[in-house]
C-alpha cells in the first residue's frame, strides 16, 4: 500500500534544516555519537588493544544504542496514540542527521572570501570542511577543494541520510525511518573519527571504515543520475557532461564511493578537480577528475552549491515516492 505519511517526512526534514540550520552541539547526533564513541574506544582498547575486534565492538556499541534511541522515541510517540506524532518524530531525527544548509553555509564563507580576492581568508574557510593542508593552495586550488567537499559531503551528509531514512520507512515505518537515518549518521561519524590509516587506527578503525563504505555504496551511485538530472534542469550547467564525465571517472578515487559525485560535479561544471594534495605534510598524488579547466572560479563554486541544493530536493522527492510503496508496512 502507498503510505502518504512517508511522502511528507523527508520534505519536512529538509524544511526544518533550511529553516533552523544545524542543531546545537548539546543535542546534535554527531556530537553525542562522538562523545559516546570516545568512551567506547577507551573501554575496548583497554581490553583488546588496537585490534580489529576492539574496533568492531566499539563501533557496534555506538551504532546499536544510537539506532535504538531513535527507534524508541518514534515508538513512544506512536504509543501516545497519534500517528502524526511518530511521523513528526521521524522527521526531526532525519533533520538532525542532514546537513545541506550547513554545507552551503560553509561553502558560502569560502565563496565570499574568494569574491573579495582574500586568498588567506578563503584558505581558512575551506580548512573547516576539508582534511588536506590548505596553506599552499592558490585561490583556484581553494575553490577546487571547496567544490570537492560539496560534492563528496553531498553523498555522505545528505543523499545517504535521505536514502536510508526512506528505506527505513519501508522496512519499519516511522521507527525504521528514524533508526536507519541515525544508524547511517553514526557510522559516518565513526569513519571520520577512526577511519585513518595510521598506527593508532589502522586495525581498530577498519570495521567503522568498511561499515561507512557499505552504507554509502548505493547512495553514491545514485548521486550520478541525480546530479545529472539537476544539471539538466539548471542554466549554466551541463547535464550530458555530468553523465559522461561522471561515468568515465566514477572509479578515479581510492574510496569506492567518493568519485561518483565528484566526477558528476566536475562534468556538470566543465571543471577538473582532484590532483595531488597533502595531509599533515605528507603528499598524496591523486588523479585529476574531469576534462575541463583547472582554474576554478567563484562562479564554479556558486553553481556547485546550487547543484547540491537542487539535487537534494530531487533526491527527497524521488526517494519518498520510490519507498512510499511499502508492502511490508501498513
CSV table of N, CA, C and O in Angstrom, one decimal, residues 34-142:
chain,number,residue,atom,x,y,z
A,34,UNK,N,29.8,11.1,18.9
A,34,UNK,CA,31.3,11.2,19.0
A,34,UNK,C,31.7,11.1,20.5
A,34,UNK,O,32.7,10.4,20.8
A,35,UNK,N,30.9,11.7,21.4
A,35,UNK,CA,31.3,11.6,22.8
A,35,UNK,C,31.1,10.1,23.3
A,35,UNK,O,32.0,9.6,24.0
A,36,UNK,N,30.0,9.5,22.9
A,36,UNK,CA,29.9,8.1,23.3
A,36,UNK,C,30.9,7.2,22.7
A,36,UNK,O,31.5,6.3,23.3
A,37,UNK,N,31.3,7.5,21.4
A,37,UNK,CA,32.3,6.7,20.7
A,37,UNK,C,33.6,6.8,21.4
A,37,UNK,O,34.4,5.9,21.5
A,38,UNK,N,34.0,8.0,21.9
A,38,UNK,CA,35.2,8.2,22.6
A,38,UNK,C,35.3,7.3,23.9
A,38,UNK,O,36.3,6.7,24.2
A,39,UNK,N,34.2,7.2,24.6
A,39,UNK,CA,34.1,6.3,25.8
A,39,UNK,C,34.3,4.9,25.3
A,39,UNK,O,35.0,4.1,26.0
A,40,UNK,N,33.6,4.5,24.3
A,40,UNK,CA,33.7,3.1,23.8
A,40,UNK,C,35.1,2.8,23.3
A,40,UNK,O,35.6,1.6,23.5
A,41,UNK,N,35.7,3.7,22.7
A,41,UNK,CA,37.1,3.5,22.2
A,41,UNK,C,38.0,3.2,23.4
A,41,UNK,O,38.8,2.2,23.4
A,42,UNK,N,37.9,4.0,24.4
A,42,UNK,CA,38.8,3.8,25.6
A,42,UNK,C,38.5,2.5,26.3
A,42,UNK,O,39.4,1.8,26.7
A,43,UNK,N,37.2,2.2,26.4
A,43,UNK,CA,36.8,0.9,27.1
A,43,UNK,C,37.4,-0.3,26.3
A,43,UNK,O,38.0,-1.2,27.0
A,44,UNK,N,37.2,-0.4,25.0
A,44,UNK,CA,37.6,-1.6,24.3
A,44,UNK,C,39.1,-1.6,24.1
A,44,UNK,O,39.7,-2.7,24.0
A,45,UNK,N,39.7,-0.5,23.9
A,45,UNK,CA,41.2,-0.5,23.8
A,45,UNK,C,41.9,-1.0,25.0
A,45,UNK,O,42.9,-1.7,25.0
A,46,UNK,N,41.3,-0.7,26.2
A,46,UNK,CA,41.9,-1.2,27.4
A,46,UNK,C,41.8,-2.7,27.5
A,46,UNK,O,42.6,-3.4,28.1
A,47,UNK,N,40.8,-3.3,26.9
A,47,UNK,CA,40.5,-4.7,27.0
A,47,UNK,C,41.2,-5.5,25.8
A,47,UNK,O,41.7,-6.6,26.0
A,48,UNK,N,41.1,-5.0,24.6
A,48,UNK,CA,41.5,-5.8,23.5
A,48,UNK,C,42.6,-5.1,22.7
A,48,UNK,O,43.0,-5.6,21.6
A,49,UNK,N,43.1,-3.9,23.1
A,49,UNK,CA,44.1,-3.2,22.4
A,49,UNK,C,43.6,-2.5,21.1
A,49,UNK,O,42.4,-2.2,21.0
A,50,UNK,N,44.5,-2.3,20.2
A,50,UNK,CA,44.1,-1.5,19.0
A,50,UNK,C,43.7,-2.5,17.9
A,50,UNK,O,44.0,-2.3,16.7
A,51,UNK,N,43.1,-3.6,18.2
A,51,UNK,CA,42.8,-4.6,17.3
A,51,UNK,C,41.5,-4.4,16.5
A,51,UNK,O,40.7,-3.5,16.8
A,52,UNK,N,41.3,-5.2,15.4
A,52,UNK,CA,40.1,-5.1,14.7
A,52,UNK,C,38.9,-5.4,15.5
A,52,UNK,O,37.8,-4.8,15.4
A,53,UNK,N,39.0,-6.5,16.4
A,53,UNK,CA,37.9,-6.9,17.2
A,53,UNK,C,37.5,-5.7,18.2
A,53,UNK,O,36.3,-5.5,18.4
A,54,UNK,N,38.5,-5.1,18.7
A,54,UNK,CA,38.2,-3.9,19.6
A,54,UNK,C,37.4,-2.9,18.9
A,54,UNK,O,36.4,-2.3,19.4
A,55,UNK,N,37.8,-2.5,17.7
A,55,UNK,CA,37.1,-1.5,16.9
A,55,UNK,C,35.7,-2.0,16.5
A,55,UNK,O,34.8,-1.1,16.5
A,56,UNK,N,35.6,-3.3,16.2
A,56,UNK,CA,34.2,-3.8,15.9
A,56,UNK,C,33.3,-3.6,17.0
A,56,UNK,O,32.2,-3.1,16.9
A,57,UNK,N,33.7,-4.1,18.2
A,57,UNK,CA,32.8,-4.0,19.4
A,57,UNK,C,32.6,-2.5,19.8
A,57,UNK,O,31.4,-2.2,20.2
A,58,UNK,N,33.6,-1.7,19.6
A,58,UNK,CA,33.4,-0.3,19.9
A,58,UNK,C,32.4,0.4,19.0
A,58,UNK,O,31.5,1.2,19.4
A,59,UNK,N,32.5,0.0,17.7
A,59,UNK,CA,31.5,0.5,16.7
A,59,UNK,C,30.1,0.0,16.9
A,59,UNK,O,29.2,0.8,16.9
A,60,UNK,N,30.0,-1.3,17.2
A,60,UNK,CA,28.6,-1.8,17.4
A,60,UNK,C,28.1,-1.2,18.7
A,60,UNK,O,26.9,-1.0,18.8
A,61,UNK,N,28.9,-1.0,19.7
A,61,UNK,CA,28.5,-0.4,21.0
A,61,UNK,C,28.0,1.0,20.8
A,61,UNK,O,27.4,1.6,21.7
A,62,UNK,N,28.4,1.7,19.7
A,62,UNK,CA,28.0,3.0,19.4
A,62,UNK,C,26.8,3.0,18.5
A,62,UNK,O,25.8,3.7,18.7
A,63,UNK,N,26.8,2.2,17.4
A,63,UNK,CA,25.7,2.2,16.4
A,63,UNK,C,24.4,1.7,16.9
A,63,UNK,O,23.4,2.2,16.7
A,64,UNK,N,24.5,0.6,17.7
A,64,UNK,CA,23.2,-0.1,18.1
A,64,UNK,C,22.5,0.8,19.1
A,64,UNK,O,21.3,1.1,18.9
A,65,UNK,N,23.1,1.4,20.2
A,65,UNK,CA,22.4,2.3,21.0
A,65,UNK,C,21.8,3.5,20.3
A,65,UNK,O,20.7,4.0,20.6
A,66,UNK,N,22.6,4.1,19.4
A,66,UNK,CA,22.1,5.3,18.6
A,66,UNK,C,20.9,5.0,17.8
A,66,UNK,O,19.9,5.7,17.9
A,67,UNK,N,20.9,3.8,17.1
A,67,UNK,CA,19.7,3.5,16.3
A,67,UNK,C,18.5,3.1,17.2
A,67,UNK,O,17.4,3.5,17.0
A,68,UNK,N,18.8,2.4,18.4
A,68,UNK,CA,17.8,2.1,19.3
A,68,UNK,C,17.1,3.3,19.9
A,68,UNK,O,15.9,3.3,20.1
A,69,UNK,N,17.9,4.3,20.2
A,69,UNK,CA,17.3,5.5,20.8
A,69,UNK,C,16.4,6.2,19.8
A,69,UNK,O,15.3,6.7,20.2
A,70,UNK,N,16.8,6.3,18.5
A,70,UNK,CA,15.9,6.9,17.5
A,70,UNK,C,14.6,6.1,17.4
A,70,UNK,O,13.5,6.6,17.3
A,71,UNK,N,14.8,4.7,17.3
A,71,UNK,CA,13.6,3.9,17.2
A,71,UNK,C,12.7,4.0,18.4
A,71,UNK,O,11.5,4.1,18.2
A,72,UNK,N,13.3,4.0,19.5
A,72,UNK,CA,12.5,4.1,20.8
A,72,UNK,C,11.6,5.4,20.9
A,72,UNK,O,10.5,5.3,21.3
A,73,UNK,N,12.2,6.5,20.5
A,73,UNK,CA,11.5,7.8,20.6
A,73,UNK,C,10.3,7.8,19.7
A,73,UNK,O,9.2,8.3,20.0
A,74,UNK,N,10.5,7.3,18.5
A,74,UNK,CA,9.4,7.3,17.5
A,74,UNK,C,8.3,6.3,18.0
A,74,UNK,O,7.1,6.5,17.8
A,75,UNK,N,8.8,5.2,18.6
A,75,UNK,CA,7.8,4.2,19.1
A,75,UNK,C,7.0,4.8,20.2
A,75,UNK,O,5.8,4.5,20.3
A,76,UNK,N,7.6,5.5,21.1
A,76,UNK,CA,6.9,6.1,22.2
A,76,UNK,C,5.9,7.2,21.7
A,76,UNK,O,4.8,7.3,22.2
A,77,UNK,N,6.3,7.9,20.7
A,77,UNK,CA,5.4,8.9,20.1
A,77,UNK,C,4.2,8.2,19.5
A,77,UNK,O,3.0,8.6,19.6
A,78,UNK,N,4.4,7.0,18.9
A,78,UNK,CA,3.3,6.3,18.3
A,78,UNK,C,2.4,5.7,19.5
A,78,UNK,O,1.1,5.7,19.3
A,79,UNK,N,3.0,5.3,20.5
A,79,UNK,CA,2.2,4.7,21.7
A,79,UNK,C,1.3,5.8,22.3
A,79,UNK,O,0.3,5.5,23.0
A,80,UNK,N,1.6,7.1,22.1
A,80,UNK,CA,0.8,8.1,22.6
A,80,UNK,C,-0.5,8.2,21.8
A,80,UNK,O,-1.4,9.0,22.2
A,81,UNK,N,-0.7,7.4,20.8
A,81,UNK,CA,-2.0,7.4,20.1
A,81,UNK,C,-2.1,8.2,18.9
A,81,UNK,O,-3.1,8.2,18.2
A,82,UNK,N,-1.0,9.0,18.6
A,82,UNK,CA,-1.1,9.9,17.4
A,82,UNK,C,0.0,9.4,16.4
A,82,UNK,O,1.2,9.5,16.6
A,83,UNK,N,-0.6,8.9,15.2
A,83,UNK,CA,0.3,8.5,14.1
A,83,UNK,C,1.2,9.7,13.7
A,83,UNK,O,2.4,9.5,13.4
A,84,UNK,N,0.6,10.9,13.6
A,84,UNK,CA,1.3,12.1,13.2
A,84,UNK,C,2.5,12.4,14.1
A,84,UNK,O,3.5,12.9,13.7
A,85,UNK,N,2.4,12.1,15.4
A,85,UNK,CA,3.5,12.3,16.3
A,85,UNK,C,4.7,11.5,16.0
A,85,UNK,O,5.8,11.9,16.1
A,86,UNK,N,4.5,10.2,15.6
A,86,UNK,CA,5.6,9.3,15.2
A,86,UNK,C,6.2,9.8,13.9
A,86,UNK,O,7.4,9.8,13.8
A,87,UNK,N,5.4,10.3,13.0
A,87,UNK,CA,5.9,10.8,11.7
A,87,UNK,C,6.8,12.1,12.0
A,87,UNK,O,7.8,12.2,11.4
A,88,UNK,N,6.3,12.9,12.9
A,88,UNK,CA,7.0,14.2,13.2
A,88,UNK,C,8.3,13.8,13.9
A,88,UNK,O,9.3,14.5,13.6
A,89,UNK,N,8.3,12.9,14.8
A,89,UNK,CA,9.5,12.5,15.5
A,89,UNK,C,10.5,11.9,14.5
A,89,UNK,O,11.7,12.3,14.6
A,90,UNK,N,10.1,11.1,13.5
A,90,UNK,CA,11.0,10.6,12.5
A,90,UNK,C,11.6,11.8,11.7
A,90,UNK,O,12.8,11.8,11.4
A,91,UNK,N,10.7,12.7,11.3
A,91,UNK,CA,11.2,13.9,10.5
A,91,UNK,C,12.3,14.7,11.3
A,91,UNK,O,13.2,15.1,10.7
A,92,UNK,N,12.1,14.8,12.6
A,92,UNK,CA,13.0,15.6,13.4
A,92,UNK,C,14.4,14.8,13.5
A,92,UNK,O,15.4,15.4,13.4
A,93,UNK,N,14.3,13.5,13.6
A,93,UNK,CA,15.6,12.7,13.6
A,93,UNK,C,16.3,12.8,12.3
A,93,UNK,O,17.5,13.0,12.2
A,94,UNK,N,15.5,12.8,11.2
A,94,UNK,CA,16.2,12.9,9.9
A,94,UNK,C,16.8,14.3,9.7
A,94,UNK,O,17.9,14.5,9.2
A,95,UNK,N,16.1,15.3,10.2
A,95,UNK,CA,16.6,16.7,10.1
A,95,UNK,C,17.9,16.8,10.9
A,95,UNK,O,18.9,17.4,10.4
A,96,UNK,N,18.0,16.2,12.1
A,96,UNK,CA,19.2,16.3,12.9
A,96,UNK,C,20.4,15.6,12.2
A,96,UNK,O,21.5,15.9,12.5
A,97,UNK,N,20.1,14.7,11.3
A,97,UNK,CA,21.2,13.9,10.6
A,97,UNK,C,21.5,14.6,9.3
A,97,UNK,O,22.5,14.2,8.7
A,98,UNK,N,20.8,15.5,8.8
A,98,UNK,CA,21.0,16.2,7.5
A,98,UNK,C,21.9,17.4,7.6
A,98,UNK,O,22.0,18.0,8.7
A,99,UNK,N,22.6,17.7,6.5
A,99,UNK,CA,23.4,18.9,6.6
A,99,UNK,C,23.5,19.7,5.3
A,99,UNK,O,24.6,20.3,5.0
A,100,UNK,N,22.5,19.8,4.5
A,100,UNK,CA,22.6,20.6,3.2
A,100,UNK,C,22.8,22.1,3.5
A,100,UNK,O,23.6,22.8,2.9
A,101,UNK,N,22.1,22.7,4.5
A,101,UNK,CA,22.2,24.1,4.8
A,101,UNK,C,23.6,24.4,5.3
A,101,UNK,O,24.3,25.3,4.9
A,102,UNK,N,24.1,23.5,6.3
A,102,UNK,CA,25.4,23.7,6.8
A,102,UNK,C,26.5,23.6,5.7
A,102,UNK,O,27.4,24.4,5.7
A,103,UNK,N,26.3,22.7,4.8
A,103,UNK,CA,27.3,22.5,3.7
A,103,UNK,C,27.3,23.8,2.9
A,103,UNK,O,28.4,24.3,2.5
A,104,UNK,N,26.1,24.3,2.6
A,104,UNK,CA,26.0,25.5,1.7
A,104,UNK,C,26.6,26.7,2.5
A,104,UNK,O,27.3,27.6,1.8
A,105,UNK,N,26.4,26.8,3.8
A,105,UNK,CA,26.9,27.9,4.5
A,105,UNK,C,28.5,27.9,4.6
A,105,UNK,O,29.1,28.9,4.5
A,106,UNK,N,29.0,26.7,4.8
A,106,UNK,CA,30.5,26.6,4.8
A,106,UNK,C,31.1,27.0,3.5
A,106,UNK,O,32.1,27.7,3.4
A,107,UNK,N,30.4,26.5,2.4
A,107,UNK,CA,30.9,26.9,1.1
A,107,UNK,C,30.7,28.4,0.8
A,107,UNK,O,31.6,29.0,0.1
A,108,UNK,N,29.7,28.9,1.4
A,108,UNK,CA,29.4,30.4,1.2
A,108,UNK,C,30.5,31.2,1.8
A,108,UNK,O,30.8,32.3,1.3
A,109,UNK,N,31.1,30.8,3.0
A,109,UNK,CA,32.2,31.5,3.6
A,109,UNK,C,33.4,31.5,2.6
A,109,UNK,O,34.1,32.6,2.5
A,110,UNK,N,33.7,30.4,2.0
A,110,UNK,CA,34.8,30.3,1.1
A,110,UNK,C,34.5,31.3,-0.1
A,110,UNK,O,35.3,32.0,-0.6
A,111,UNK,N,33.2,31.2,-0.6
A,111,UNK,CA,32.8,32.0,-1.8
A,111,UNK,C,33.0,33.5,-1.5
A,111,UNK,O,33.5,34.2,-2.4
A,112,UNK,N,32.5,33.9,-0.3
A,112,UNK,CA,32.6,35.4,0.0
A,112,UNK,C,34.1,35.8,0.0
A,112,UNK,O,34.4,36.9,-0.5
A,113,UNK,N,34.9,35.0,0.6
A,113,UNK,CA,36.4,35.4,0.7
A,113,UNK,C,37.0,35.4,-0.7
A,113,UNK,O,37.8,36.3,-1.1
A,114,UNK,N,36.6,34.4,-1.5
A,114,UNK,CA,37.1,34.4,-2.9
A,114,UNK,C,36.7,35.5,-3.7
A,114,UNK,O,37.4,36.1,-4.5
A,115,UNK,N,35.4,35.9,-3.6
A,115,UNK,CA,34.9,37.0,-4.4
A,115,UNK,C,35.6,38.3,-4.0
A,115,UNK,O,35.7,39.2,-4.8
A,116,UNK,N,36.0,38.4,-2.7
A,116,UNK,CA,36.8,39.6,-2.3
A,116,UNK,C,38.2,39.5,-2.6
A,116,UNK,O,39.0,40.4,-2.2
A,117,UNK,N,38.7,38.4,-3.2
A,117,UNK,CA,40.1,38.2,-3.5
A,117,UNK,C,41.0,38.0,-2.3
A,117,UNK,O,42.2,38.1,-2.4
A,118,UNK,N,40.4,37.6,-1.2
A,118,UNK,CA,41.2,37.3,0.0
A,118,UNK,C,41.5,35.9,0.1
A,118,UNK,O,40.8,35.0,0.7
A,119,UNK,N,42.7,35.5,-0.5
A,119,UNK,CA,43.1,34.1,-0.5
A,119,UNK,C,43.3,33.5,0.9
A,119,UNK,O,42.9,32.4,1.1
A,120,UNK,N,43.9,34.3,1.8
A,120,UNK,CA,44.2,33.8,3.1
A,120,UNK,C,42.9,33.4,3.9
A,120,UNK,O,42.8,32.4,4.5
A,121,UNK,N,42.0,34.3,3.8
A,121,UNK,CA,40.7,34.1,4.4
A,121,UNK,C,40.0,32.9,3.8
A,121,UNK,O,39.3,32.1,4.5
A,122,UNK,N,40.1,32.8,2.5
A,122,UNK,CA,39.5,31.6,1.8
A,122,UNK,C,40.1,30.3,2.2
A,122,UNK,O,39.4,29.3,2.4
A,123,UNK,N,41.4,30.3,2.4
A,123,UNK,CA,42.1,29.1,2.9
A,123,UNK,C,41.6,28.7,4.3
A,123,UNK,O,41.4,27.6,4.6
A,124,UNK,N,41.5,29.7,5.2
A,124,UNK,CA,41.0,29.4,6.5
A,124,UNK,C,39.6,28.9,6.5
A,124,UNK,O,39.2,28.0,7.2
A,125,UNK,N,38.7,29.4,5.6
A,125,UNK,CA,37.3,28.9,5.5
A,125,UNK,C,37.3,27.5,4.9
A,125,UNK,O,36.5,26.7,5.4
A,126,UNK,N,38.1,27.2,3.9
A,126,UNK,CA,38.0,25.9,3.3
A,126,UNK,C,38.6,24.8,4.3
A,126,UNK,O,38.2,23.7,4.2
A,127,UNK,N,39.5,25.3,5.1
A,127,UNK,CA,40.1,24.3,6.1
A,127,UNK,C,39.1,23.7,7.0
A,127,UNK,O,39.4,22.7,7.7
A,128,UNK,N,38.0,24.4,7.2
A,128,UNK,CA,36.9,23.9,8.1
A,128,UNK,C,36.1,22.8,7.5
A,128,UNK,O,35.4,22.1,8.2
A,129,UNK,N,36.3,22.5,6.2
A,129,UNK,CA,35.5,21.5,5.6
A,129,UNK,C,36.3,20.5,4.8
A,129,UNK,O,35.7,19.5,4.2
A,130,UNK,N,37.6,20.6,4.8
A,130,UNK,CA,38.5,19.6,4.1
A,130,UNK,C,39.6,19.2,5.1
A,130,UNK,O,39.9,19.9,6.0
A,131,UNK,N,40.1,18.0,4.9
A,131,UNK,CA,41.1,17.4,5.7
A,131,UNK,C,42.5,17.7,5.2
A,131,UNK,O,43.5,17.6,6.0
A,132,UNK,N,42.7,18.2,4.0
A,132,UNK,CA,44.0,18.4,3.4
A,132,UNK,C,44.7,19.6,3.9
A,132,UNK,O,44.0,20.5,4.5
A,133,UNK,N,46.0,19.8,3.7
A,133,UNK,CA,46.7,21.0,4.0
A,133,UNK,C,46.2,22.1,3.0
A,133,UNK,O,46.2,21.9,1.8
A,134,UNK,N,45.9,23.3,3.5
A,134,UNK,CA,45.4,24.3,2.7
A,134,UNK,C,46.4,25.5,2.6
A,134,UNK,O,46.2,26.4,1.8
A,135,UNK,N,47.5,25.5,3.4
A,135,UNK,CA,48.4,26.7,3.4
A,135,UNK,C,49.0,27.0,2.1
A,135,UNK,O,49.3,28.2,1.8
A,136,UNK,N,49.3,26.0,1.3
A,136,UNK,CA,50.0,26.3,0.0
A,136,UNK,C,49.0,26.4,-1.2
A,136,UNK,O,49.5,26.5,-2.3
A,137,UNK,N,47.7,26.4,-1.0
A,137,UNK,CA,46.8,26.5,-2.1
A,137,UNK,C,46.6,27.9,-2.6
A,137,UNK,O,46.5,28.8,-1.9
A,138,UNK,N,46.6,28.0,-4.0
A,138,UNK,CA,46.2,29.3,-4.5
A,138,UNK,C,44.7,29.4,-4.5
A,138,UNK,O,44.0,28.5,-4.1
A,139,UNK,N,44.2,30.5,-5.0
A,139,UNK,CA,42.7,30.7,-4.9
A,139,UNK,C,42.0,29.7,-5.7
A,139,UNK,O,40.9,29.2,-5.3
A,140,UNK,N,42.5,29.3,-6.9
A,140,UNK,CA,41.8,28.3,-7.7
A,140,UNK,C,41.8,26.9,-7.0
A,140,UNK,O,40.8,26.2,-7.0
A,141,UNK,N,42.9,26.6,-6.3
A,141,UNK,CA,43.0,25.4,-5.5
A,141,UNK,C,42.1,25.4,-4.4
A,141,UNK,O,41.5,24.3,-4.0
A,142,UNK,N,41.9,26.5,-3.7
A,142,UNK,CA,41.0,26.6,-2.6
A,142,UNK,C,39.5,26.4,-3.1
A,142,UNK,O,38.8,25.6,-2.5
